[in-house]
C-alpha cells in the first residue's frame, strides 16, 4: 500500500481500520509505521526544511538575545540600567518567542539546549520562582520539529475490551473520523428509509387486510426498536480520535503538575449501561493522558515528589518503552476491564521540584531520567553585570507586556527594581533569579500607578509597592516587634546580665529580634547545659558547640552547675540553624562571670568550637529588624560584610560592626573595662589568639569560609 494512494484519499474512501492511511495499519502500534521525523506525506508541522535554521533556533535561546535599545558603553559598568538610554519600558522591544524571554540560568540554559538537540530528559531542582516551567516551555519551542501524529482508537471486533490503536500523520485523524461518520450517516439514512417502508407496509397490511390497526402499531414498534438496536453496531465502527494534533504548529507541551493517575496515564470512563444493547463501546470511553498528549513533545511535571509511587512507576515504564496502554484507573469502574493496545509516549520528560523533591522521588524514575538525560540545579542568583542589568530592564518590559493592564515603567522605577533584585540576592555583586516574586512587585507597582491614573510607574510607586507587598512573614515580624514594645519584652538600652538580643529570619525575607537569656544554677547531679525554646536539630548542635568554648573558658568547675539557655518567645515554630551561636555564647559567659551585656546591641553569627565567627544567611533582613527594634549597633560576621544591602532609611539608624572571633564580640558587648579586658584576654589565650592569626593573612582558612 503506497503513501501516495492513502494520502490522496477523500473522506468517503477511508472506512475500514485495516485500510486506513499508512501509519494506521494493524502493525503500527505506538510507532507510526516505524517512520522518523517529517518523512511521511511530506508534512512537517511548524518545521523548517533547512537544518541550519533549526540549529539557529536552538542557539538563539533567550539569554543570548540583545536588547534593542541605545547603549552607552562608557557608563555601563556603574549605571543601574547597564548603560541603557531609555525613558521607559516602551523603549524596550519584547521578544515574541518565549525562548527569547529567558533570563539568567546560564547553566540550565546550556543543558536545555543540549537536551533539545538530542531529545534528552531533564530534571530541574531549585527554589520556587527561578524559571523551571519557563525553561520547560522554551524547550518545547526548541525541539527539532518532527512529524506530529494523531492517535485513533478503533473497536476490536474480536475483543471489545482490547481496542485497537492506530497512529496517522497530524491532521489525518480528523479526516478519517469524518469519513467514518459520513459513511455511518449514509448507512443510517438507508436503514431509516428501509425501516419506514417496512413500517408503512406493515401498517397498511394490518389496516387493509387484517383490519387490526392495534396489531399493526405493535408490529411497527417492534420493527422500529429492532432497527434502532441494529444501528448501534454501525456507530461503534466510528473511531475515537484520542490525540488530535491537527492545529499544533510546534511540539506539544503538557503540564502534568499535580495530575491524578487518570489525567497523567489516561483512563477509561465508567459505563453504567454495560449490557442490553445500551452500552457505550469501550473504544469510545478511552481518554488520553498527559503522557500520550505529549507524544513527540515535552511532558512537564513540577513537584515530581507529589506523584504517588504507582504513578511514578508507570511513568517510568512509559519513558522506558516509549508506549503505554490505557486502562481504567479505578478498580470499581467498568473501565478497569478495558486495556487498549500500546499508545505512543515518545515524549521528553522534564521533572522539576525543590530540594526535598529528590527525597520522595522513586529512585528508579530518577535513574531513568539521569540515565537518559541531565540533572541541573537552578541558580538563585547571578552575577551583577551590565548585560544582566539590561536584561532585567527587559524583564520588567516583559512583565508589563504579559499583564497587559499596567502602565509603562519609567527608567527610575526600573532602577529601583534592579536595586531590589540586588537586595533580594543577599550577596554583593549578585542579582536574584527568583523572578516570580520580583514580577509580583512589578504588578503591585503598576496597580498603584494605575489606581492614581499615572501615565508611567515611578520610583515612588515602586517604594510604595515594597511596603504593600510584604510577605506574611514580614507582616508577622513587624507585628511581633510592635507587640514586644508594648509589653516591654524588648530592651534596647542599659546593661543586663545573661541577656542578649539575638537576630533571626522568618521565612525568606523577614527579620526579627530574638532575645536569648542564660542563667547558671547549682546542679542536683552532674552539670548539664539545658536549652529551651523548641530548638531544632541544627540549633541543638550549635548549643553543643558553644558548650565546648564555655567549658574551656570558665575558671570555675561547671560540672556541678546547670547552664540554662532560653530562646524567648520562639513560638510553636521553634528555632533552627546555628546563627544564634555567638548570641548564646555571649549570654552564657555573661551569666557565668556576672558581667552585663549592652542591650542597645544585637548580634548574629555562627561559631566554631575554636571561637571563629562564621558567616550566616539573611544578614540584611536581620540588621533591618534590629533597627526597627531600636538597637543602635549590630554585630555580624566579617565574612558577611559584603552581603549587607539594607534600605536607605536604616542606614543612619544602626551601626554595623563586623567581627571574626568571639573575643571581639565580648569586647564590644560586655560592660566594665577591667572585667571585660580580663575575660577577652583569657579567651584569646584559650582559643589560640585567632585574631592575630587572621591578621597574618591566613587566607580562606577556617576563620573566613565562604557563606553557603
XYZ file of C-alpha atoms in Angstrom:
708
model
C 0.000 0.000 0.000
C 1.697 3.223 -1.120
C 1.763 6.520 0.716
C 0.591 8.388 -2.387
C -2.590 6.364 -2.646
C -3.547 6.821 1.000
C -2.633 10.498 1.359
C -4.735 11.424 -1.680
C -7.904 9.727 -0.498
C -11.077 11.675 0.034
C -13.213 11.262 3.107
C -15.568 8.611 1.723
C -12.810 6.167 0.860
C -11.365 5.658 4.362
C -13.660 3.210 6.106
C -12.024 0.050 7.280
C -9.437 0.335 10.046
C -7.249 -2.110 8.221
C -7.448 0.173 5.145
C -6.551 3.436 6.909
C -3.728 5.719 5.654
C -0.199 4.419 6.064
C 0.747 4.501 9.715
C -2.784 3.421 10.649
C -2.393 -0.254 9.842
C -2.646 -3.030 12.419
C 1.135 -3.275 12.874
C 1.741 0.410 13.573
C 1.198 0.322 17.319
C 2.993 3.208 19.022
C 5.454 3.817 16.205
C 3.521 5.345 13.344
C 4.686 2.622 10.972
C 8.307 2.998 12.027
C 8.741 6.393 10.382
C 11.026 9.049 11.756
C 10.559 12.788 11.758
C 8.996 14.594 8.820
C 9.231 11.980 6.086
C 5.685 10.731 5.661
C 3.310 12.506 3.362
C 5.777 15.374 3.004
C 4.274 17.148 6.045
C 6.335 18.577 8.900
C 4.255 20.654 11.282
C 5.782 24.048 12.015
C 9.200 22.848 10.853
C 11.844 24.352 8.671
C 13.344 22.153 5.984
C 16.728 23.793 6.459
C 18.700 22.056 9.277
C 20.825 25.158 9.746
C 17.693 27.166 10.552
C 16.668 24.604 13.179
C 20.160 24.805 14.690
C 19.929 28.601 14.795
C 16.580 28.439 16.620
C 18.207 26.467 19.430
C 21.366 28.550 19.603
C 19.310 31.776 19.853
C 17.965 30.939 23.297
C 16.783 33.986 25.207
C 19.870 34.664 27.316
C 21.779 35.482 24.136
C 19.222 37.933 22.722
C 20.496 41.501 22.853
C 18.401 44.481 23.977
C 17.125 46.512 21.048
C 17.847 49.956 22.544
C 20.653 52.513 22.635
C 23.513 51.517 24.973
C 26.193 53.839 26.334
C 29.140 51.505 26.971
C 31.165 54.226 28.723
C 28.814 54.368 31.711
C 27.519 50.774 31.520
C 29.647 49.406 34.358
C 28.305 51.746 37.038
C 24.927 52.567 35.504
C 21.976 50.761 37.111
C 20.453 50.073 33.702
C 23.730 48.841 32.272
C 24.108 51.869 30.012
C 20.606 51.656 28.516
C 19.407 55.018 27.205
C 15.652 54.762 27.679
C 12.842 56.822 29.141
C 10.522 53.914 29.957
C 9.816 50.284 29.155
C 8.029 51.458 25.995
C 11.519 51.909 24.510
C 12.383 48.220 25.051
C 11.221 45.705 22.469
C 9.866 42.483 23.965
C 10.767 39.306 22.026
C 7.840 37.386 20.565
C 9.196 33.914 21.230
C 9.155 32.539 24.742
C 12.646 31.131 24.282
C 13.966 34.661 23.761
C 12.495 35.828 27.079
C 14.582 33.504 29.261
C 16.802 35.490 31.646
C 19.699 34.105 33.635
C 20.195 30.412 34.470
C 23.161 30.104 32.106
C 23.991 26.533 33.151
C 20.378 25.409 32.889
C 20.127 27.176 29.534
C 23.066 25.201 28.162
C 21.592 21.937 29.451
C 18.221 22.693 27.858
C 19.930 23.488 24.551
C 21.747 20.146 24.553
C 18.656 18.249 25.671
C 16.528 19.863 22.948
C 19.017 18.931 20.251
C 19.413 15.336 21.417
C 15.898 14.760 22.845
C 17.101 14.035 26.393
C 15.175 14.070 29.649
C 15.929 16.779 32.225
C 15.393 17.098 35.977
C 15.482 20.674 37.326
C 15.875 21.202 41.060
C 15.765 24.636 42.638
C 13.845 27.226 44.601
C 10.306 28.213 43.520
C 10.097 31.038 41.013
C 13.511 30.528 39.409
C 12.176 29.760 35.920
C 11.793 25.967 35.779
C 8.427 25.982 33.998
C 9.501 28.762 31.641
C 12.569 26.786 30.575
C 10.386 23.719 30.046
C 8.044 25.665 27.766
C 11.035 27.139 25.975
C 12.320 23.626 25.368
C 9.088 22.645 23.612
C 9.682 25.504 21.183
C 13.292 24.460 20.662
C 12.703 20.782 19.966
C 13.641 19.578 16.496
C 10.387 19.728 14.578
C 9.242 16.177 13.964
C 6.210 14.697 12.258
C 3.387 15.103 14.771
C 0.881 12.304 14.981
C -2.807 11.808 15.603
C -3.830 8.741 17.591
C -7.055 6.868 16.803
C -8.742 4.143 18.843
C -10.869 1.558 16.956
C -13.380 -1.017 18.073
C -11.881 -4.503 18.220
C -14.447 -6.974 16.832
C -12.516 -9.909 18.323
C -12.296 -8.489 21.849
C -14.334 -5.411 22.754
C -12.200 -4.828 25.863
C -8.985 -4.550 23.860
C -9.479 -1.580 21.477
C -7.041 -1.207 18.604
C -4.748 1.824 18.399
C -3.571 3.463 15.171
C -1.246 6.406 14.559
C -1.508 8.637 11.482
C 0.128 11.943 10.455
C -1.284 15.015 12.225
C -4.465 16.236 10.544
C -5.345 12.843 9.043
C -7.187 11.743 12.171
C -9.991 14.278 11.694
C -10.356 13.233 8.057
C -10.627 9.561 8.970
C -13.195 10.199 11.718
C -15.277 12.437 9.429
C -15.134 9.792 6.703
C -16.435 7.146 9.082
C -19.136 9.470 10.386
C -20.228 10.319 6.846
C -20.430 6.657 5.905
C -22.335 5.898 9.122
C -24.785 8.709 8.282
C -25.324 7.247 4.807
C -25.925 3.776 6.239
C -28.325 5.142 8.834
C -30.225 7.054 6.165
C -30.603 3.877 4.102
C -31.665 1.892 7.160
C -34.158 4.589 8.185
C -35.599 4.691 4.679
C -35.939 0.906 4.637
C -37.413 0.911 8.155
C -40.138 3.413 7.292
C -41.040 1.477 4.131
C -41.411 -1.733 6.160
C -43.430 0.048 8.841
C -45.713 1.537 6.185
C -46.245 -1.904 4.600
C -46.985 -3.495 7.983
C -49.439 -0.755 8.957
C -51.138 -0.953 5.538
C -51.386 -4.710 5.749
C -52.802 -4.620 9.277
C -55.352 -1.964 8.300
C -56.485 -3.241 4.908
C -56.075 -6.995 5.189
C -56.213 -7.953 8.872
C -58.331 -4.947 9.898
C -56.494 -4.732 13.237
C -54.671 -1.407 13.478
C -53.552 -2.071 17.092
C -51.660 -5.174 15.985
C -50.074 -3.152 13.200
C -48.906 -0.446 15.587
C -47.406 -3.062 17.875
C -45.576 -4.691 14.976
C -44.340 -1.299 13.750
C -42.938 -0.532 17.220
C -41.065 -3.814 17.299
C -39.624 -3.127 13.851
C -38.579 0.402 14.923
C -36.763 -0.869 18.028
C -35.101 -3.650 16.051
C -33.736 -1.198 13.503
C -32.560 1.230 16.185
C -30.840 -1.552 18.086
C -29.166 -2.774 14.938
C -27.880 0.693 14.035
C -25.730 0.836 17.176
C -23.386 -1.714 15.672
C -22.542 0.563 12.777
C -21.988 3.552 15.111
C -19.408 1.548 17.066
C -17.240 1.397 13.954
C -16.552 5.131 14.169
C -13.044 5.519 15.667
C -12.296 7.714 18.670
C -9.782 10.500 17.932
C -7.678 10.116 21.073
C -4.926 12.657 20.314
C -5.540 15.428 17.781
C -2.516 17.467 16.664
C -4.131 18.981 13.577
C -3.769 22.562 14.811
C -0.379 22.183 16.515
C 2.384 24.250 14.933
C 5.146 23.140 17.301
C 5.938 20.256 19.590
C 3.186 19.790 22.220
C 3.768 20.877 25.821
C 1.777 19.202 28.596
C 1.942 20.394 32.201
C 1.050 17.398 34.375
C 1.880 19.027 37.712
C -0.350 17.570 40.411
C -2.198 15.380 37.891
C -4.071 12.385 39.254
C -3.453 8.955 37.756
C -6.177 9.223 35.098
C -5.089 12.652 33.882
C -1.451 11.552 33.717
C -1.692 7.981 32.412
C -5.053 8.008 30.608
C -8.321 6.463 31.716
C -11.408 4.610 30.549
C -14.727 6.137 31.614
C -17.191 4.065 33.579
C -20.240 2.807 31.658
C -23.388 2.484 33.824
C -25.179 0.602 30.988
C -22.963 -2.388 30.427
C -25.393 -4.707 28.637
C -28.727 -4.899 26.847
C -27.536 -3.056 23.778
C -27.357 0.275 25.639
C -23.645 0.126 26.491
C -21.127 2.598 25.071
C -18.403 0.898 23.001
C -15.216 0.608 25.036
C -13.074 2.470 22.491
C -15.385 5.495 22.794
C -14.741 5.648 26.527
C -10.950 5.795 26.273
C -9.360 9.106 27.382
C -5.754 10.099 26.659
C -3.410 11.030 29.495
C -0.761 13.732 29.547
C 1.909 11.165 28.620
C 0.019 10.422 25.384
C -0.834 14.028 24.524
C 2.833 14.990 24.892
C 3.986 12.422 22.335
C 6.789 13.989 20.224
C 6.807 16.921 22.668
C 7.505 17.818 26.305
C 5.901 16.435 29.471
C 6.493 18.801 32.398
C 5.873 17.610 35.955
C 6.642 20.097 38.724
C 6.832 18.921 42.344
C 7.549 15.448 40.988
C 7.622 14.028 44.529
C 3.882 14.706 44.949
C 3.024 11.978 42.419
C 2.096 8.742 44.156
C 4.542 5.853 43.841
C 2.331 3.810 41.485
C 2.049 6.736 39.075
C 5.814 7.220 39.196
C 6.350 3.524 38.428
C 4.036 3.657 35.408
C 5.606 6.897 34.251
C 8.948 5.142 34.410
C 7.577 2.373 32.154
C 6.262 4.913 29.634
C 9.706 6.582 29.487
C 11.487 3.260 29.045
C 9.164 1.661 26.477
C 8.051 4.731 24.531
C 4.453 3.451 24.631
C 1.853 2.816 27.297
C -1.558 1.121 27.190
C -4.605 2.922 28.578
C -6.814 1.200 31.119
C -9.342 2.258 33.734
C -7.668 3.678 36.837
C -10.494 2.762 39.227
C -10.807 -0.919 40.102
C -14.534 -0.479 40.738
C -15.200 1.006 37.310
C -16.185 -0.995 34.232
C -13.247 0.748 32.576
C -10.883 -1.440 34.603
C -11.783 -4.327 32.259
C -10.621 -2.345 29.213
C -6.992 -2.159 28.102
C -6.017 -0.675 24.772
C -3.124 -1.639 22.588
C 0.010 0.414 23.462
C -0.303 4.149 22.707
C 2.844 6.113 21.709
C 4.520 8.060 24.542
C 7.682 9.328 22.858
C 7.965 12.460 24.984
C 10.799 14.368 26.649
C 10.342 14.342 30.400
C 11.150 17.499 32.369
C 10.796 16.835 36.090
C 11.096 19.726 38.499
C 10.927 20.368 42.197
C 12.560 21.821 45.283
C 15.466 20.131 47.044
C 13.071 17.936 49.032
C 11.665 16.553 45.755
C 14.516 14.059 45.496
C 13.694 12.504 48.868
C 10.251 11.182 47.875
C 11.048 10.566 44.221
C 11.129 6.940 43.084
C 14.844 6.078 42.758
C 14.247 4.068 39.579
C 12.436 7.023 37.943
C 15.307 9.331 38.824
C 17.710 6.743 37.420
C 15.744 6.704 34.137
C 15.942 10.488 33.847
C 19.619 10.598 34.791
C 20.494 7.655 32.541
C 18.790 9.211 29.525
C 19.336 12.880 30.220
C 20.552 15.561 32.614
C 20.151 16.792 36.163
C 20.521 20.536 36.739
C 20.357 22.770 39.800
C 18.693 26.145 39.239
C 20.708 29.111 40.468
C 19.144 31.515 42.987
C 21.396 34.408 41.974
C 23.521 35.569 39.054
C 26.480 37.920 38.693
C 25.541 41.602 38.628
C 26.927 42.676 35.238
C 25.849 45.485 32.878
C 24.497 42.880 30.462
C 22.356 41.254 33.171
C 21.040 44.631 34.353
C 19.959 45.360 30.795
C 18.166 42.013 30.710
C 16.449 42.850 33.983
C 15.165 46.020 32.331
C 13.823 43.829 29.548
C 12.293 41.529 32.170
C 10.266 44.479 33.514
C 9.125 45.268 29.969
C 8.144 41.609 29.502
C 6.073 41.599 32.688
C 4.280 44.804 31.622
C 3.529 43.321 28.192
C 2.428 39.986 29.667
C -0.004 41.625 32.101
C -1.474 43.958 29.511
C -3.031 46.310 32.079
C -0.019 48.078 33.561
C 1.391 51.483 32.608
C 4.947 51.669 31.303
C 7.740 51.812 33.912
C 9.936 54.911 33.959
C 13.713 54.435 33.972
C 13.894 55.429 37.670
C 11.310 52.752 38.535
C 13.345 50.112 36.690
C 16.457 51.227 38.575
C 14.658 50.783 41.912
C 13.566 47.280 40.867
C 17.157 46.380 39.995
C 18.269 47.654 43.421
C 15.612 45.416 44.966
C 16.916 42.490 42.884
C 20.364 43.137 44.384
C 18.947 43.284 47.877
C 16.947 40.078 47.482
C 20.011 38.244 46.192
C 21.572 38.560 49.662
C 25.056 38.559 48.119
C 27.094 41.511 46.998
C 27.690 41.592 43.250
C 24.675 39.377 42.518
C 21.091 39.715 41.348
C 18.261 37.440 42.436
C 16.871 34.931 39.959
C 13.630 34.425 41.883
C 11.908 36.384 39.165
C 8.363 35.318 40.011
C 8.495 37.234 43.291
C 10.100 40.201 41.567
C 7.344 40.048 38.940
C 4.825 40.320 41.772
C 6.469 43.576 42.848
C 6.229 44.824 39.246
C 2.490 44.136 39.167
C 1.791 45.738 42.554
C 3.754 48.836 41.487
C 1.751 49.005 38.273
C -1.537 48.600 40.139
C -0.668 51.520 42.426
C 0.213 53.722 39.463
C -2.944 52.718 37.632
C -5.027 53.491 40.708
C -3.588 57.015 40.601
C -4.210 57.274 36.822
C -0.483 57.846 36.328
C 0.868 57.629 32.792
C 4.031 55.840 33.939
C 5.163 53.926 37.021
C 7.668 55.974 39.023
C 10.200 55.134 41.716
C 7.743 56.332 44.363
C 5.198 53.767 43.164
C 7.786 51.002 43.488
C 8.687 52.130 47.021
C 5.006 52.082 47.979
C 4.664 48.621 46.456
C 7.568 47.303 48.545
C 5.625 48.268 51.647
C 2.318 46.867 50.417
C 3.686 43.625 49.006
C 5.378 42.487 52.206
C 5.261 38.761 52.767
C 3.092 37.270 55.512
C 6.263 36.534 57.484
C 7.383 40.161 57.255
C 3.979 41.411 58.377
C 4.068 38.988 61.321
C 7.606 40.051 62.211
C 6.657 43.736 62.219
C 3.616 42.923 64.338
C 5.780 40.969 66.821
C 8.181 43.892 67.110
C 5.359 46.321 67.909
C 3.734 43.983 70.433
C 7.001 43.345 72.248
C 7.495 47.078 72.584
C 4.035 47.366 74.129
C 4.775 44.663 76.701
C 8.381 45.764 77.316
C 9.691 42.404 76.155
C 12.229 44.229 74.033
C 15.046 46.073 75.767
C 17.152 48.474 73.717
C 19.168 50.331 76.372
C 21.197 49.716 79.514
C 23.099 46.569 80.547
C 21.704 43.235 81.737
C 23.464 40.091 82.891
C 22.788 36.962 80.843
C 20.508 38.656 78.297
C 21.493 39.216 74.650
C 19.481 40.484 71.668
C 19.787 37.796 69.022
C 18.511 38.041 65.451
C 16.620 35.526 63.335
C 14.917 35.207 59.955
C 11.264 34.284 59.404
C 10.536 32.793 56.004
C 12.913 34.069 53.347
C 12.731 37.837 53.590
C 11.793 38.784 57.136
C 13.983 39.532 60.135
C 13.063 39.556 63.806
C 14.897 40.213 67.077
C 15.043 37.119 69.274
C 16.283 37.671 72.869
C 18.365 34.888 74.418
C 18.687 34.573 78.200
C 21.104 32.455 80.223
C 21.264 31.528 83.907
C 23.749 29.423 85.875
C 22.401 27.395 88.819
C 23.769 24.740 91.203
C 23.238 21.260 89.855
C 21.426 18.483 91.716
C 23.539 15.964 89.819
C 26.084 16.057 87.012
C 26.157 19.543 85.473
C 24.488 19.950 82.107
C 23.506 22.545 79.532
C 19.716 22.885 79.206
C 18.355 24.826 76.223
C 14.649 25.610 75.772
C 12.617 27.298 73.057
C 11.609 24.500 70.641
C 15.157 24.039 69.320
C 15.510 22.017 66.143
C 18.431 19.718 65.392
C 20.851 22.313 63.998
C 20.170 24.716 66.859
C 20.825 21.967 69.431
C 24.145 21.138 67.773
C 25.069 24.833 67.824
C 24.450 24.920 71.588
C 26.743 21.896 71.996
C 29.483 23.673 70.043
C 29.106 26.730 72.260
C 29.342 24.477 75.320
C 32.842 23.405 74.246
C 34.075 27.008 74.381
C 32.316 27.673 77.700
C 33.832 24.606 79.367
C 37.281 25.601 78.191
C 36.770 29.259 79.020
C 35.410 29.075 82.574
C 37.749 29.063 85.570
C 35.029 27.526 87.687
C 34.161 23.850 87.852
C 30.917 23.790 85.889
C 30.452 20.046 86.331
C 28.439 20.979 89.423
C 26.428 23.698 87.678
C 23.494 23.662 85.274
C 23.547 26.230 82.485
C 20.041 27.177 81.387
C 19.631 28.826 77.960
C 16.240 30.207 76.934
C 15.245 31.424 73.480
C 12.487 33.855 74.446
C 9.084 33.636 72.722
C 10.076 31.479 69.787
C 6.518 30.204 69.351
C 5.472 26.812 68.049
C 7.830 27.020 65.065
C 10.865 26.909 67.325
C 14.419 27.787 66.341
C 16.544 26.156 63.677
C 20.000 26.905 62.326
C 23.192 27.959 64.080
C 23.157 31.725 63.509
C 22.489 32.377 67.221
C 25.746 30.735 68.335
C 27.569 33.945 69.290
C 24.388 35.162 70.997
C 24.235 32.020 73.156
C 27.956 32.161 73.944
C 27.770 35.825 74.980
C 24.706 35.236 77.184
C 26.274 32.243 78.972
C 29.644 33.927 79.528
C 27.820 36.996 80.842
C 25.890 34.822 83.305
C 28.963 32.868 84.410
C 31.043 35.969 85.080
C 28.146 38.181 86.208
C 29.024 40.886 83.678
C 26.263 42.917 81.977
C 25.596 42.946 78.224
C 24.833 46.120 76.260
C 21.106 45.972 75.406
C 21.375 48.559 72.608
C 23.360 45.934 70.717
C 22.052 42.990 68.637
C 24.107 40.236 67.079
C 24.064 37.288 64.676
C 26.734 34.775 63.701
C 27.678 31.137 63.814
C 30.562 29.926 65.951
C 33.193 27.246 65.574
C 34.445 25.250 68.567
C 37.661 27.320 68.403
C 35.791 30.609 68.651
C 35.802 31.687 64.999
C 32.698 33.674 63.961
C 31.335 32.056 60.797
C 29.000 33.532 58.140
C 25.223 33.154 58.266
C 22.300 33.917 55.987
C 19.793 36.767 55.940
C 22.068 39.428 57.446
C 20.324 42.263 55.590
C 16.904 41.372 56.980
C 18.319 40.822 60.464
C 20.008 44.240 60.519
C 16.763 45.922 59.445
C 14.878 44.072 62.198
C 17.406 45.335 64.773
C 16.963 48.891 63.517
C 13.169 48.601 63.742
C 13.529 47.312 67.305
C 15.550 50.350 68.374
C 19.055 48.883 68.562
C 21.941 51.227 67.772
C 24.575 48.642 66.827
C 24.595 45.188 65.177
C 27.397 42.633 65.219
C 27.675 40.472 62.099
C 30.333 38.023 60.834
C 33.199 39.633 58.941
C 32.562 37.263 56.024
C 29.015 38.666 55.652
C 30.145 42.276 55.401
C 29.868 42.241 51.620
C 26.316 40.864 51.765
C 24.798 43.850 53.592
C 22.338 45.790 51.404
C 19.945 47.479 53.810
C 17.353 50.065 52.780
C 18.375 53.736 52.812
C 16.015 54.516 55.696
C 18.012 52.235 58.029
C 21.486 53.453 57.044
C 21.604 56.181 59.708
C 19.692 54.214 62.338
C 22.187 51.470 63.049
C 25.967 50.918 63.118
C 27.170 47.636 61.601
C 30.161 46.010 63.316
C 31.824 43.054 61.516
C 33.778 40.595 63.696
C 35.766 37.416 63.079
C 36.239 35.997 66.615
C 34.193 35.570 69.794
C 36.715 37.676 71.732
C 35.793 40.659 69.554
C 32.120 40.056 70.308
C 32.760 40.089 74.066
C 34.965 43.163 73.780
C 32.070 45.049 72.164
C 29.114 43.595 74.065
C 30.201 43.378 77.727
C 30.304 46.289 80.185
C 33.118 47.317 82.517
C 36.650 47.786 81.216
C 38.769 45.818 83.782
C 36.491 42.787 83.920
C 35.911 42.786 80.196
C 39.609 43.121 79.342
C 40.433 40.222 81.623
C 37.786 37.991 80.056
C 38.802 38.846 76.492
C 42.484 38.271 77.191
C 41.758 34.919 78.810
C 39.535 33.824 75.883
C 42.182 34.815 73.359
C 44.783 32.727 75.127
C 42.461 29.726 75.356
C 41.322 29.765 71.724
C 44.756 30.297 70.277
C 44.706 34.042 69.589
C 42.666 33.584 66.432
C 42.513 37.331 65.896
C 46.255 37.537 65.455
C 46.223 34.582 63.073
C 43.532 36.241 60.989
C 45.599 39.423 60.805
C 48.569 37.448 59.464
C 46.592 36.629 56.300
C 45.659 33.033 56.828
C 43.606 33.258 53.617
C 40.489 31.184 53.158
C 41.073 29.222 56.305
C 38.502 28.301 58.930
C 38.151 31.914 60.022
C 36.791 33.052 56.657
C 34.776 30.356 54.916
C 32.564 31.361 52.025
C 28.907 31.632 53.006
C 26.641 28.879 51.748
